[in-house]
Coordinates of N, CA and C in Angstrom, one line a residue:
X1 N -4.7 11.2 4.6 CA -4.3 10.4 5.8 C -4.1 9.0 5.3
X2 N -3.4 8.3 5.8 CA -3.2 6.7 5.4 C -3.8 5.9 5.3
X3 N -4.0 5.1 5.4 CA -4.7 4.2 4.7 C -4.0 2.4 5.4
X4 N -4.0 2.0 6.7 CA -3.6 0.7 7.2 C -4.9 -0.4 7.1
X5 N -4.4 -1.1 6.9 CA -5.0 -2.5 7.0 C -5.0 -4.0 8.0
X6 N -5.4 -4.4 8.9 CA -5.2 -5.0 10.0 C -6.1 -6.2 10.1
X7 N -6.0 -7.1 10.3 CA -6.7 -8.9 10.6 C -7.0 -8.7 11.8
X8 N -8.3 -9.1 12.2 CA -8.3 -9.7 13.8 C -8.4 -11.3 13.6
X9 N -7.5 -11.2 14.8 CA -7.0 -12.9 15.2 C -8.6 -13.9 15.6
X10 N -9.6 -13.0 16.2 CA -10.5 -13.6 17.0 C -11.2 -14.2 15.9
X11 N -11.9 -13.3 14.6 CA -12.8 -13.6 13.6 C -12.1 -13.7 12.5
X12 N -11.0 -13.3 12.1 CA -10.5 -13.5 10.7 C -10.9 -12.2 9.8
X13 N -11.4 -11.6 10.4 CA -11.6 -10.5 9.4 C -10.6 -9.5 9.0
X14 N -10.5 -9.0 7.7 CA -9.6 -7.9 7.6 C -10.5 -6.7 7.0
X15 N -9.8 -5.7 8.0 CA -10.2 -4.6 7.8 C -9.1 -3.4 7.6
X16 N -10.0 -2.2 7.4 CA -8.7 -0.9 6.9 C -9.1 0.1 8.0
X17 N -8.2 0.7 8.5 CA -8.4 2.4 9.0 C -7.6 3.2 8.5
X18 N -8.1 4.4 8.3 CA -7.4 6.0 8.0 C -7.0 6.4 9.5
X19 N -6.2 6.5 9.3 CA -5.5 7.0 10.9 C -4.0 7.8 10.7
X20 N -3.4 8.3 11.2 CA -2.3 9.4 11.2 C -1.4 8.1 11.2
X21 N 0.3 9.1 10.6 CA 1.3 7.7 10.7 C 1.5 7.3 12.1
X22 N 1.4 8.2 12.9 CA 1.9 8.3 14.3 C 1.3 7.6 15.1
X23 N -0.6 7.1 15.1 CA -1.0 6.3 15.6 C -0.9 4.7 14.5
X24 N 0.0 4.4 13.8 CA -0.3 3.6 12.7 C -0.1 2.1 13.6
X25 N 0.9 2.1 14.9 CA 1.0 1.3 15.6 C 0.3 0.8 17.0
X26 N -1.0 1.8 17.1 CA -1.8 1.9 18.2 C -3.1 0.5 17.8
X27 N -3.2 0.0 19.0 CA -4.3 -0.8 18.9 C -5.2 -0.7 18.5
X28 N -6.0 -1.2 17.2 CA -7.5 -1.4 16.5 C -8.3 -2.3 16.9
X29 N -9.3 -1.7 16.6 CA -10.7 -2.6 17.1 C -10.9 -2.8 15.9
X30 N -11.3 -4.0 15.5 CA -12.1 -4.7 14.3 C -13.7 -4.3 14.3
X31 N -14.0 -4.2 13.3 CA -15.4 -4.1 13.4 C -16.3 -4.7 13.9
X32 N -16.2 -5.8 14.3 CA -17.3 -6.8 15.6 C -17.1 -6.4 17.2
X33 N -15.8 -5.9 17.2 CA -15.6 -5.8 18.4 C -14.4 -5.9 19.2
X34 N -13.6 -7.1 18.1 CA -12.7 -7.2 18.8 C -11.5 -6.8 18.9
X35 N -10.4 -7.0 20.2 CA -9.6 -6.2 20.0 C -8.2 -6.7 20.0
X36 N -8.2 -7.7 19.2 CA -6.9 -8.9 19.7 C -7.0 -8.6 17.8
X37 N -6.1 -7.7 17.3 CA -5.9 -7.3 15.8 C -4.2 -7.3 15.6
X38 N -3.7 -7.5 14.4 CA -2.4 -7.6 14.1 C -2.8 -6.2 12.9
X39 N -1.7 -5.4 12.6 CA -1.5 -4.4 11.2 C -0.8 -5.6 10.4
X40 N -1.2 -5.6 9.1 CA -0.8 -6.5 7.9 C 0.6 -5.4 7.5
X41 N 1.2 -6.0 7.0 CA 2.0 -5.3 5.7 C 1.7 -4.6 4.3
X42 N 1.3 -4.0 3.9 CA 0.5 -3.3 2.6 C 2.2 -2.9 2.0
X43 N 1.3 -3.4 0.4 CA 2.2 -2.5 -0.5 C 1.6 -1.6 -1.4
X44 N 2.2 -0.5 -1.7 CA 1.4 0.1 -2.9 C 1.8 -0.5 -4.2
X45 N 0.5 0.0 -5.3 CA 0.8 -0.1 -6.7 C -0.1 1.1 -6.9
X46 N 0.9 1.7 -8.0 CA 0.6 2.8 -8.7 C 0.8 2.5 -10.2
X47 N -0.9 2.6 -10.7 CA -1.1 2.2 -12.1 C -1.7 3.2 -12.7
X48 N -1.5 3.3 -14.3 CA -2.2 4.5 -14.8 C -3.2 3.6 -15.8
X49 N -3.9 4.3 -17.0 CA -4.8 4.1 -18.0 C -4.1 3.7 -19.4
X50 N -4.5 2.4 -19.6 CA -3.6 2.1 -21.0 C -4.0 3.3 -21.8
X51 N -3.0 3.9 -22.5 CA -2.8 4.5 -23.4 C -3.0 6.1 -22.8
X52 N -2.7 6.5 -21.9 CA -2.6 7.5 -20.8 C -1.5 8.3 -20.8
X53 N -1.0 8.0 -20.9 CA 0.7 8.3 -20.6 C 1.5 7.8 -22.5
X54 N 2.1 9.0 -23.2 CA 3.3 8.8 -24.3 C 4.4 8.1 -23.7
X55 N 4.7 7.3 -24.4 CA 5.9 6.5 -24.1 C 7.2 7.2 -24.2
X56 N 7.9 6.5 -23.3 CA 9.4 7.3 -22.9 C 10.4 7.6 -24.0
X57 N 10.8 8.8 -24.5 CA 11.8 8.9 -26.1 C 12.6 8.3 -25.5
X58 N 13.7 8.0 -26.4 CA 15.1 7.8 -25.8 C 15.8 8.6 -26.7
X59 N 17.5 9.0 -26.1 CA 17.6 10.2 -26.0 C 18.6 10.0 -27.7
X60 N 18.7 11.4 -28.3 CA 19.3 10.7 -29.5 C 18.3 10.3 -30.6
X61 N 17.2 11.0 -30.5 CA 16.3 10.9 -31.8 C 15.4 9.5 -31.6
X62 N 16.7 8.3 -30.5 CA 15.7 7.2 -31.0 C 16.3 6.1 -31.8
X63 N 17.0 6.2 -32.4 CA 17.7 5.6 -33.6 C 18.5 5.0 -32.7
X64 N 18.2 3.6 -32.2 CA 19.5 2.3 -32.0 C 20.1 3.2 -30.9
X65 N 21.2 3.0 -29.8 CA 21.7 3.6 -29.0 C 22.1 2.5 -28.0
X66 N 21.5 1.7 -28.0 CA 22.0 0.4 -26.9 C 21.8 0.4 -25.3
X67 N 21.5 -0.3 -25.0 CA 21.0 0.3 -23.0 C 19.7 0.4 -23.2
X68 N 19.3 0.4 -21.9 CA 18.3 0.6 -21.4 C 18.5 1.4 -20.2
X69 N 19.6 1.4 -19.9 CA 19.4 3.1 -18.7 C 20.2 4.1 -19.4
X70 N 19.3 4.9 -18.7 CA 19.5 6.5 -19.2 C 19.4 6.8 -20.7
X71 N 18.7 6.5 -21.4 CA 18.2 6.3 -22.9 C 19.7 5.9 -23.5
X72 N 20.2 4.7 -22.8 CA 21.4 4.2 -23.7 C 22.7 4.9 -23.3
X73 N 22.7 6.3 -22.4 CA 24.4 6.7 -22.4 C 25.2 6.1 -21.4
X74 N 24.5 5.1 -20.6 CA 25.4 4.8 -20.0 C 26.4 3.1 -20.3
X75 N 25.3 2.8 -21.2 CA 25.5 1.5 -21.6 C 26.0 1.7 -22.8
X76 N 27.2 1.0 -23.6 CA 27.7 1.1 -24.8 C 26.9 0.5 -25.1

């Protein structure tokens, strides 16, 4: 389930709810009480573990090829 994040105007607090996408627009209560709340904008970041993940070959053994998209075939 999602994961929204929302400020109340009254106290300043930010807080998060799990709630369906469908209610993502329905009024929250802040945790004190109140109910005069805005939804923030969130973005994701998706990170892994240094040294987690082999680095990308490029295509062609590797050896020089030029580009940086598509392991170099599209770029002379």
């Amino acid at each position: 389930m999602p994961r929204y994040e929302y400020r109340c105007k009254a106290c300043g607090d930010t807080f998060e709810l799990n709630r369906p996408m469908a209610e993502s627009g329905a009024p929250a209560v802040c945790p004190d009480g109140h109910t005069d709340t805005v939804k923030l904008l969130s973005t994701v970041a998706v990170t892994g573990t240094a040294g987690s993940a082999a680095p990308a070959s490029r295509a062609g053994g590797g050896a020089g090829g030029g580009g940086g998209c598509c392991g170099g075939g599209c770029c002379g």
